[in-house]
Amino acid sequence: MGALLSLPLLAVPSIGTLMSFGASCCGAAACSAICHRCGVFKSSMATRIAYAFLLLVNSIISWLMLTPWALKKLEHLTLDYVNISCQGKQCYGYVAVQRVNFALGLFHLLLAILTLGVQSTRDGRASLQNGYWGPKVIVWLALVVLTFFIPETFFQIWGQYIALIGAMLFVLLGLILLVDLAHTWAEFCLEKIESNDSRGWRVLLIGSTLGMFTASFAMTIIMYIFFAQSGCAMNQAAITINLIVLLIISAISVHPTIQEYNPKAGLAQAAMVAIYCTYLTMSAVSMEPDDQQCNPLIRARGTRTTSIILGAIVTMLTIAYTTTRAATQGIALGSNASHAYSKIGDEEGEHTLVDQQPSSRREMRAEALRAAVEAGSLPANALDDDDDDSDDRSDHEGKDDERGGTQYNYSLFHVIFLLATMWVATLLTQNIDFEATGVAAVGRTYWASWVKIVSAWVCYAIYSWSLLAPVVMPGRFGY
């Protein structure tokens, strides 16, 4: 992985250095092939972090491609074979950004196809997801190199149409998962309160609700003070609409009709949606251009370059985290439930199989084996063999948390990462300023601001529909 970190430098002056770089990658591949078991993550969390880190590095490289320095180094590296231009004019990074993100997107598309249908790490293809990191890094880098031999026209069409559609799907997916998280959080707290009569959970639920509403109103006041001066009609409209809709969805959440059809609906969900949408609105007005003198943050002197760099890194970190969370959250998308418990039979005494949910997958397996032994399907020594296998795996390989079933859908995971690469490319290249020099600001365009404003409105609409759907279609909801 050390070679991966050196890629953004792009300061290599000769083919000899490139050969050394390739040799280091081949060394990583050989090491991964020889020490295959050492290169496989037993924890699904470690695998997800690794893919998130890869997306983060790829996004930072894409951002660096927007600078004249990176483009000149890239042309020098290719011995002037790649002449980066847009319609005959020098441009900084549009096509290069599309190429780099297309390469990672293609990488995830290949993995999505190869891991289709994997249910547990017992499937040999699971190692493609959790291991072979050296070869996978080489494949990714090779794809990046190969994209620079694809004609520029392809990426102009790709960026203007296909990547844009994928980016909008990624944004929509994030909004759906946010609404789902709001409902899940509130219902989880209510379940704890009802089952344990816990004062702590009650205080947590009420306190978090009040805190999120307070933060939402505080951000609204700040926006009115700093970003809604005279002549800033766009900001004034966006802030006011957000405040009005915030109050409306809060009122709908506690309306008697909504409560009748969905007793678990309430202000807790509305508060989470409100603070997120208010944050989106604040981010939109604080990142818009300052041509109308409506963004005092841009006019601040002394820390402009530092703020741009920090803002870009924070944006990339946020995208990496959001993508990983969206790719592994199965509540709204339908999770792989191969490891879930389901009771067999409806009447007591109908069978002698498991009739009580085990506390872990290992216990579940032991219960199933005991039931099979009692039924005569397996010999009695099967229990001893299972214990030995479990001990050996624990001692020599570490704990594999996906041996009984994957924690998330591998193929869907990579499809969402594919959409994330499209979002990164679109965010970096929409309304790009070809005349700008120095460090490029991420998302400081009217296009990016309007995407955030409209996303907030769409999020409100999705949440409102989640409240109204049980009323409109009561037969489809079991409240």
PDB file of C-alpha atoms in Angstrom, residues 156-394:
ATOM      1  CA  GLN A 156     -16.738  13.898 -22.399  1.00  0.00           C
ATOM      2  CA  ILE A 157     -19.875  11.827 -23.079  1.00  0.00           C
ATOM      3  CA  TRP A 158     -19.330   9.724 -19.964  1.00  0.00           C
ATOM      4  CA  GLY A 159     -18.945  12.759 -17.702  1.00  0.00           C
ATOM      5  CA  GLN A 160     -21.814  14.770 -19.150  1.00  0.00           C
ATOM      6  CA  TYR A 161     -24.417  12.009 -19.167  1.00  0.00           C
ATOM      7  CA  ILE A 162     -23.626   8.633 -17.576  1.00  0.00           C
ATOM      8  CA  ALA A 163     -21.558   9.850 -14.613  1.00  0.00           C
ATOM      9  CA  LEU A 164     -24.069  12.623 -13.949  1.00  0.00           C
ATOM     10  CA  ILE A 165     -26.949  10.129 -13.756  1.00  0.00           C
ATOM     11  CA  GLY A 166     -24.924   7.855 -11.462  1.00  0.00           C
ATOM     12  CA  ALA A 167     -24.054  10.818  -9.248  1.00  0.00           C
ATOM     13  CA  MET A 168     -27.715  11.752  -8.844  1.00  0.00           C
ATOM     14  CA  LEU A 169     -28.561   8.144  -7.975  1.00  0.00           C
ATOM     15  CA  PHE A 170     -25.827   8.190  -5.332  1.00  0.00           C
ATOM     16  CA  VAL A 171     -27.214  11.393  -3.788  1.00  0.00           C
ATOM     17  CA  LEU A 172     -30.755   9.971  -3.812  1.00  0.00           C
ATOM     18  CA  LEU A 173     -29.548   6.769  -2.184  1.00  0.00           C
ATOM     19  CA  GLY A 174     -27.884   8.745   0.591  1.00  0.00           C
ATOM     20  CA  LEU A 175     -31.108  10.651   1.283  1.00  0.00           C
ATOM     21  CA  ILE A 176     -33.160   7.453   1.460  1.00  0.00           C
ATOM     22  CA  LEU A 177     -30.686   5.926   3.908  1.00  0.00           C
ATOM     23  CA  LEU A 178     -30.738   9.088   6.035  1.00  0.00           C
ATOM     24  CA  VAL A 179     -34.524   8.900   6.378  1.00  0.00           C
ATOM     25  CA  ASP A 180     -34.262   5.199   7.143  1.00  0.00           C
ATOM     26  CA  LEU A 181     -31.633   5.916   9.797  1.00  0.00           C
ATOM     27  CA  ALA A 182     -33.924   8.501  11.404  1.00  0.00           C
ATOM     28  CA  HIS A 183     -36.752   5.977  11.708  1.00  0.00           C
ATOM     29  CA  THR A 184     -34.421   3.193  12.856  1.00  0.00           C
ATOM     30  CA  TRP A 185     -32.829   5.351  15.569  1.00  0.00           C
ATOM     31  CA  ALA A 186     -36.166   6.507  16.999  1.00  0.00           C
ATOM     32  CA  GLU A 187     -37.731   3.051  16.891  1.00  0.00           C
ATOM     33  CA  PHE A 188     -34.665   1.504  18.527  1.00  0.00           C
ATOM     34  CA  CYS A 189     -34.838   4.002  21.401  1.00  0.00           C
ATOM     35  CA  LEU A 190     -38.592   3.459  21.807  1.00  0.00           C
ATOM     36  CA  GLU A 191     -38.069  -0.303  21.897  1.00  0.00           C
ATOM     37  CA  LYS A 192     -35.473   0.057  24.665  1.00  0.00           C
ATOM     38  CA  ILE A 193     -37.784   2.349  26.611  1.00  0.00           C
ATOM     39  CA  GLU A 194     -40.791   0.037  26.261  1.00  0.00           C
ATOM     40  CA  SER A 195     -38.935  -3.196  27.018  1.00  0.00           C
ATOM     41  CA  ASN A 196     -36.772  -1.996  29.926  1.00  0.00           C
ATOM     42  CA  ASP A 197     -38.580   1.155  31.063  1.00  0.00           C
ATOM     43  CA  SER A 198     -35.124   2.706  30.848  1.00  0.00           C
ATOM     44  CA  ARG A 199     -34.816   6.264  32.036  1.00  0.00           C
ATOM     45  CA  GLY A 200     -31.431   6.578  30.354  1.00  0.00           C
ATOM     46  CA  TRP A 201     -32.817   5.785  26.909  1.00  0.00           C
ATOM     47  CA  ARG A 202     -35.729   8.151  27.491  1.00  0.00           C
ATOM     48  CA  VAL A 203     -33.343  10.978  28.411  1.00  0.00           C
ATOM     49  CA  LEU A 204     -31.148  10.146  25.399  1.00  0.00           C
ATOM     50  CA  LEU A 205     -34.100  10.217  22.994  1.00  0.00           C
ATOM     51  CA  ILE A 206     -35.580  13.448  24.331  1.00  0.00           C
ATOM     52  CA  GLY A 207     -32.195  15.116  24.747  1.00  0.00           C
ATOM     53  CA  SER A 208     -31.020  14.250  21.242  1.00  0.00           C
ATOM     54  CA  THR A 209     -34.296  15.450  19.765  1.00  0.00           C
ATOM     55  CA  LEU A 210     -34.101  18.805  21.549  1.00  0.00           C
ATOM     56  CA  GLY A 211     -30.412  19.123  20.721  1.00  0.00           C
ATOM     57  CA  MET A 212     -30.929  18.514  16.997  1.00  0.00           C
ATOM     58  CA  PHE A 213     -33.819  20.983  16.811  1.00  0.00           C
ATOM     59  CA  THR A 214     -31.759  23.568  18.720  1.00  0.00           C
ATOM     60  CA  ALA A 215     -28.826  23.099  16.363  1.00  0.00           C
ATOM     61  CA  SER A 216     -31.138  23.408  13.341  1.00  0.00           C
ATOM     62  CA  PHE A 217     -32.572  26.726  14.522  1.00  0.00           C
ATOM     63  CA  ALA A 218     -29.096  27.975  15.494  1.00  0.00           C
ATOM     64  CA  MET A 219     -27.756  27.237  12.008  1.00  0.00           C
ATOM     65  CA  THR A 220     -30.792  28.976  10.509  1.00  0.00           C
ATOM     66  CA  ILE A 221     -30.101  32.124  12.545  1.00  0.00           C
ATOM     67  CA  ILE A 222     -26.432  32.079  11.540  1.00  0.00           C
ATOM     68  CA  MET A 223     -27.388  31.758   7.878  1.00  0.00           C
ATOM     69  CA  TYR A 224     -29.767  34.711   8.091  1.00  0.00           C
ATOM     70  CA  ILE A 225     -27.089  36.853   9.750  1.00  0.00           C
ATOM     71  CA  PHE A 226     -24.127  36.084   7.477  1.00  0.00           C
ATOM     72  CA  PHE A 227     -25.510  34.797   4.150  1.00  0.00           C
ATOM     73  CA  ALA A 228     -28.875  36.510   3.647  1.00  0.00           C
ATOM     74  CA  GLN A 229     -27.962  40.157   3.217  1.00  0.00           C
ATOM     75  CA  SER A 230     -29.811  42.462   0.880  1.00  0.00           C
ATOM     76  CA  GLY A 231     -29.473  41.337  -2.712  1.00  0.00           C
ATOM     77  CA  CYS A 232     -28.887  37.670  -1.845  1.00  0.00           C
ATOM     78  CA  ALA A 233     -32.258  36.416  -3.092  1.00  0.00           C
ATOM     79  CA  MET A 234     -31.088  32.852  -3.685  1.00  0.00           C
ATOM     80  CA  ASN A 235     -29.813  32.447  -0.124  1.00  0.00           C
ATOM     81  CA  GLN A 236     -32.855  34.139   1.405  1.00  0.00           C
ATOM     82  CA  ALA A 237     -35.224  31.843  -0.501  1.00  0.00           C
ATOM     83  CA  ALA A 238     -33.262  28.666   0.307  1.00  0.00           C
ATOM     84  CA  ILE A 239     -33.004  29.460   4.032  1.00  0.00           C
ATOM     85  CA  THR A 240     -36.649  30.501   4.356  1.00  0.00           C
ATOM     86  CA  ILE A 241     -37.987  27.484   2.470  1.00  0.00           C
ATOM     87  CA  ASN A 242     -35.877  25.176   4.624  1.00  0.00           C
ATOM     88  CA  LEU A 243     -37.238  26.770   7.811  1.00  0.00           C
ATOM     89  CA  ILE A 244     -40.866  26.574   6.647  1.00  0.00           C
ATOM     90  CA  VAL A 245     -40.605  22.936   5.533  1.00  0.00           C
ATOM     91  CA  LEU A 246     -38.806  22.072   8.789  1.00  0.00           C
ATOM     92  CA  LEU A 247     -41.784  23.361  10.770  1.00  0.00           C
ATOM     93  CA  ILE A 248     -44.256  21.601   8.462  1.00  0.00           C
ATOM     94  CA  ILE A 249     -42.680  18.152   8.719  1.00  0.00           C
ATOM     95  CA  SER A 250     -42.397  18.553  12.498  1.00  0.00           C
ATOM     96  CA  ALA A 251     -46.122  19.284  12.695  1.00  0.00           C
ATOM     97  CA  ILE A 252     -46.953  16.355  10.403  1.00  0.00           C
ATOM     98  CA  SER A 253     -44.889  13.978  12.563  1.00  0.00           C
ATOM     99  CA  VAL A 254     -47.151  14.534  15.600  1.00  0.00           C
ATOM    100  CA  HIS A 255     -50.443  14.892  13.726  1.00  0.00           C
ATOM    101  CA  PRO A 256     -53.141  12.620  15.232  1.00  0.00           C
ATOM    102  CA  THR A 257     -53.831  10.880  11.914  1.00  0.00           C
ATOM    103  CA  ILE A 258     -50.149  10.070  11.418  1.00  0.00           C
ATOM    104  CA  GLN A 259     -49.901   8.830  15.009  1.00  0.00           C
ATOM    105  CA  GLU A 260     -52.944   6.603  14.499  1.00  0.00           C
ATOM    106  CA  TYR A 261     -51.414   4.789  11.528  1.00  0.00           C
ATOM    107  CA  ASN A 262     -47.811   4.907  12.750  1.00  0.00           C
ATOM    108  CA  PRO A 263     -47.564   5.280  16.539  1.00  0.00           C
ATOM    109  CA  LYS A 264     -43.749   5.254  16.398  1.00  0.00           C
ATOM    110  CA  ALA A 265     -43.568   8.413  14.289  1.00  0.00           C
ATOM    111  CA  GLY A 266     -42.611  11.533  16.181  1.00  0.00           C
ATOM    112  CA  LEU A 267     -40.323  14.493  16.608  1.00  0.00           C
ATOM    113  CA  ALA A 268     -37.189  12.376  16.999  1.00  0.00           C
ATOM    114  CA  GLN A 269     -37.221  11.407  13.316  1.00  0.00           C
ATOM    115  CA  ALA A 270     -38.181  14.928  12.286  1.00  0.00           C
ATOM    116  CA  ALA A 271     -35.270  16.365  14.284  1.00  0.00           C
ATOM    117  CA  MET A 272     -32.695  14.185  12.558  1.00  0.00           C
ATOM    118  CA  VAL A 273     -34.062  15.012   9.113  1.00  0.00           C
ATOM    119  CA  ALA A 274     -34.259  18.708  10.058  1.00  0.00           C
ATOM    120  CA  ILE A 275     -30.660  19.011  11.209  1.00  0.00           C
ATOM    121  CA  TYR A 276     -29.342  17.173   8.158  1.00  0.00           C
ATOM    122  CA  CYS A 277     -31.351  19.266   5.685  1.00  0.00           C
ATOM    123  CA  THR A 278     -30.437  22.473   7.510  1.00  0.00           C
ATOM    124  CA  TYR A 279     -26.797  21.421   7.354  1.00  0.00           C
ATOM    125  CA  LEU A 280     -27.149  20.835   3.594  1.00  0.00           C
ATOM    126  CA  THR A 281     -28.647  24.300   3.173  1.00  0.00           C
ATOM    127  CA  MET A 282     -25.905  25.910   5.250  1.00  0.00           C
ATOM    128  CA  SER A 283     -23.252  24.038   3.312  1.00  0.00           C
ATOM    129  CA  ALA A 284     -24.833  25.242   0.067  1.00  0.00           C
ATOM    130  CA  VAL A 285     -24.839  28.937   0.953  1.00  0.00           C
ATOM    131  CA  SER A 286     -21.383  28.812   2.522  1.00  0.00           C
ATOM    132  CA  MET A 287     -19.810  27.151  -0.540  1.00  0.00           C
ATOM    133  CA  GLU A 288     -21.399  29.244  -3.300  1.00  0.00           C
ATOM    134  CA  PRO A 289     -19.274  31.706  -5.324  1.00  0.00           C
ATOM    135  CA  ASP A 290     -19.028  35.256  -4.021  1.00  0.00           C
ATOM    136  CA  ASP A 291     -19.852  37.106  -7.241  1.00  0.00           C
ATOM    137  CA  GLN A 292     -22.951  38.585  -5.569  1.00  0.00           C
ATOM    138  CA  GLN A 293     -21.121  39.447  -2.341  1.00  0.00           C
ATOM    139  CA  CYS A 294     -23.209  36.877  -0.461  1.00  0.00           C
ATOM    140  CA  ASN A 295     -20.455  34.633   0.893  1.00  0.00           C
ATOM    141  CA  PRO A 296     -18.229  36.360   3.458  1.00  0.00           C
ATOM    142  CA  LEU A 297     -16.208  33.180   4.018  1.00  0.00           C
ATOM    143  CA  ILE A 298     -14.599  33.474   0.597  1.00  0.00           C
ATOM    144  CA  ARG A 299     -13.627  37.100   1.243  1.00  0.00           C
ATOM    145  CA  ALA A 300     -11.726  36.123   4.395  1.00  0.00           C
ATOM    146  CA  ARG A 301      -8.001  36.574   3.866  1.00  0.00           C
ATOM    147  CA  GLY A 302      -4.951  34.794   5.175  1.00  0.00           C
ATOM    148  CA  THR A 303      -6.285  31.240   5.344  1.00  0.00           C
ATOM    149  CA  ARG A 304      -7.864  30.820   1.894  1.00  0.00           C
ATOM    150  CA  THR A 305      -5.491  28.118   0.646  1.00  0.00           C
ATOM    151  CA  THR A 306      -5.536  26.281   3.973  1.00  0.00           C
ATOM    152  CA  SER A 307      -9.339  26.359   4.140  1.00  0.00           C
ATOM    153  CA  ILE A 308      -9.595  25.066   0.569  1.00  0.00           C
ATOM    154  CA  ILE A 309      -7.245  22.165   1.298  1.00  0.00           C
ATOM    155  CA  LEU A 310      -8.951  21.275   4.570  1.00  0.00           C
ATOM    156  CA  GLY A 311     -12.372  21.624   2.943  1.00  0.00           C
ATOM    157  CA  ALA A 312     -11.378  19.296   0.113  1.00  0.00           C
ATOM    158  CA  ILE A 313      -9.984  16.655   2.476  1.00  0.00           C
ATOM    159  CA  VAL A 314     -13.038  16.820   4.746  1.00  0.00           C
ATOM    160  CA  THR A 315     -15.290  16.500   1.691  1.00  0.00           C
ATOM    161  CA  MET A 316     -13.417  13.410   0.489  1.00  0.00           C
ATOM    162  CA  LEU A 317     -13.480  11.858   3.969  1.00  0.00           C
ATOM    163  CA  THR A 318     -17.221  12.490   4.176  1.00  0.00           C
ATOM    164  CA  ILE A 319     -17.805  10.879   0.791  1.00  0.00           C
ATOM    165  CA  ALA A 320     -15.712   7.832   1.761  1.00  0.00           C
ATOM    166  CA  TYR A 321     -17.595   7.404   5.044  1.00  0.00           C
ATOM    167  CA  THR A 322     -21.016   7.984   3.489  1.00  0.00           C
ATOM    168  CA  THR A 323     -20.285   5.525   0.701  1.00  0.00           C
ATOM    169  CA  THR A 324     -19.128   2.806   3.082  1.00  0.00           C
ATOM    170  CA  ARG A 325     -22.150   3.291   5.314  1.00  0.00           C
ATOM    171  CA  ALA A 326     -24.555   3.295   2.380  1.00  0.00           C
ATOM    172  CA  ALA A 327     -22.910   0.239   0.847  1.00  0.00           C
ATOM    173  CA  THR A 328     -23.216  -1.836   4.023  1.00  0.00           C
ATOM    174  CA  GLN A 329     -26.569  -0.671   5.351  1.00  0.00           C
ATOM    175  CA  GLY A 330     -29.119  -3.270   4.368  1.00  0.00           C
ATOM    176  CA  ILE A 331     -32.210  -1.983   6.170  1.00  0.00           C
ATOM    177  CA  ALA A 332     -33.471   0.197   3.351  1.00  0.00           C
ATOM    178  CA  LEU A 333     -31.940  -1.778   0.501  1.00  0.00           C
ATOM    179  CA  GLY A 334     -32.581  -5.332   1.614  1.00  0.00           C
ATOM    180  CA  SER A 335     -29.746  -7.032   3.400  1.00  0.00           C
ATOM    181  CA  ASN A 336     -28.286 -10.434   3.025  1.00  0.00           C
ATOM    182  CA  ALA A 337     -30.025 -12.346   5.728  1.00  0.00           C
ATOM    183  CA  SER A 338     -28.359 -15.679   5.172  1.00  0.00           C
ATOM    184  CA  HIS A 339     -27.098 -15.670   8.727  1.00  0.00           C
ATOM    185  CA  ALA A 340     -30.406 -14.624  10.269  1.00  0.00           C
ATOM    186  CA  TYR A 341     -32.359 -16.920  12.513  1.00  0.00           C
ATOM    187  CA  SER A 342     -35.760 -18.203  11.472  1.00  0.00           C
ATOM    188  CA  LYS A 343     -37.838 -20.592  13.463  1.00  0.00           C
ATOM    189  CA  ILE A 344     -39.002 -23.761  11.767  1.00  0.00           C
ATOM    190  CA  GLY A 345     -42.547 -24.797  12.402  1.00  0.00           C
ATOM    191  CA  ASP A 346     -45.461 -23.009  14.001  1.00  0.00           C
ATOM    192  CA  GLU A 347     -46.677 -25.271  16.781  1.00  0.00           C
ATOM    193  CA  GLU A 348     -44.908 -26.303  19.919  1.00  0.00           C
ATOM    194  CA  GLY A 349     -43.827 -29.940  19.859  1.00  0.00           C
ATOM    195  CA  GLU A 350     -43.939 -30.136  16.065  1.00  0.00           C
ATOM    196  CA  HIS A 351     -40.182 -30.713  15.848  1.00  0.00           C
ATOM    197  CA  THR A 352     -37.069 -31.147  17.942  1.00  0.00           C
ATOM    198  CA  LEU A 353     -35.021 -28.539  16.118  1.00  0.00           C
ATOM    199  CA  VAL A 354     -33.848 -25.169  17.385  1.00  0.00           C
ATOM    200  CA  ASP A 355     -36.707 -23.216  18.952  1.00  0.00           C
ATOM    201  CA  GLN A 356     -34.713 -20.484  20.673  1.00  0.00           C
ATOM    202  CA  GLN A 357     -32.513 -17.863  19.034  1.00  0.00           C
ATOM    203  CA  PRO A 358     -28.817 -18.452  19.793  1.00  0.00           C
ATOM    204  CA  SER A 359     -26.681 -15.535  20.893  1.00  0.00           C
ATOM    205  CA  SER A 360     -24.007 -16.025  18.209  1.00  0.00           C
ATOM    206  CA  ARG A 361     -23.419 -17.740  14.883  1.00  0.00           C
ATOM    207  CA  ARG A 362     -21.161 -20.319  16.510  1.00  0.00           C
ATOM    208  CA  GLU A 363     -23.891 -21.200  18.991  1.00  0.00           C
ATOM    209  CA  MET A 364     -26.398 -21.327  16.143  1.00  0.00           C
ATOM    210  CA  ARG A 365     -24.222 -23.808  14.310  1.00  0.00           C
ATOM    211  CA  ALA A 366     -23.790 -25.906  17.441  1.00  0.00           C
ATOM    212  CA  GLU A 367     -27.568 -25.958  18.012  1.00  0.00           C
ATOM    213  CA  ALA A 368     -28.182 -27.048  14.427  1.00  0.00           C
ATOM    214  CA  LEU A 369     -25.587 -29.820  14.689  1.00  0.00           C
ATOM    215  CA  ARG A 370     -27.046 -31.046  17.985  1.00  0.00           C
ATOM    216  CA  ALA A 371     -30.505 -31.161  16.421  1.00  0.00           C
ATOM    217  CA  ALA A 372     -29.131 -33.094  13.430  1.00  0.00           C
ATOM    218  CA  VAL A 373     -27.370 -35.573  15.733  1.00  0.00           C
ATOM    219  CA  GLU A 374     -30.557 -36.102  17.764  1.00  0.00           C
ATOM    220  CA  ALA A 375     -32.504 -36.714  14.562  1.00  0.00           C
ATOM    221  CA  GLY A 376     -29.947 -39.290  13.438  1.00  0.00           C
ATOM    222  CA  SER A 377     -28.833 -37.308  10.381  1.00  0.00           C
ATOM    223  CA  LEU A 378     -25.249 -36.958  11.634  1.00  0.00           C
ATOM    224  CA  PRO A 379     -22.999 -39.116  13.827  1.00  0.00           C
ATOM    225  CA  ALA A 380     -22.358 -38.006  17.404  1.00  0.00           C
ATOM    226  CA  ASN A 381     -18.703 -37.171  16.711  1.00  0.00           C
ATOM    227  CA  ALA A 382     -19.816 -34.339  14.408  1.00  0.00           C
ATOM    228  CA  LEU A 383     -20.108 -32.141  17.487  1.00  0.00           C
ATOM    229  CA  ASP A 384     -16.505 -32.849  18.454  1.00  0.00           C
ATOM    230  CA  ASP A 385     -15.307 -32.146  14.902  1.00  0.00           C
ATOM    231  CA  ASP A 386     -17.089 -28.812  14.869  1.00  0.00           C
ATOM    232  CA  ASP A 387     -15.542 -27.768  18.166  1.00  0.00           C
ATOM    233  CA  ASP A 388     -12.076 -28.720  16.936  1.00  0.00           C
ATOM    234  CA  ASP A 389     -12.540 -26.774  13.706  1.00  0.00           C
ATOM    235  CA  SER A 390     -13.759 -23.722  15.597  1.00  0.00           C
ATOM    236  CA  ASP A 391     -10.832 -23.830  17.999  1.00  0.00           C
ATOM    237  CA  ASP A 392      -8.339 -24.228  15.162  1.00  0.00           C
ATOM    238  CA  ARG A 393      -9.803 -21.283  13.276  1.00  0.00           C
ATOM    239  CA  SER A 394      -9.788 -19.177  16.409  1.00  0.00           C
TER     240      SER A 394
END
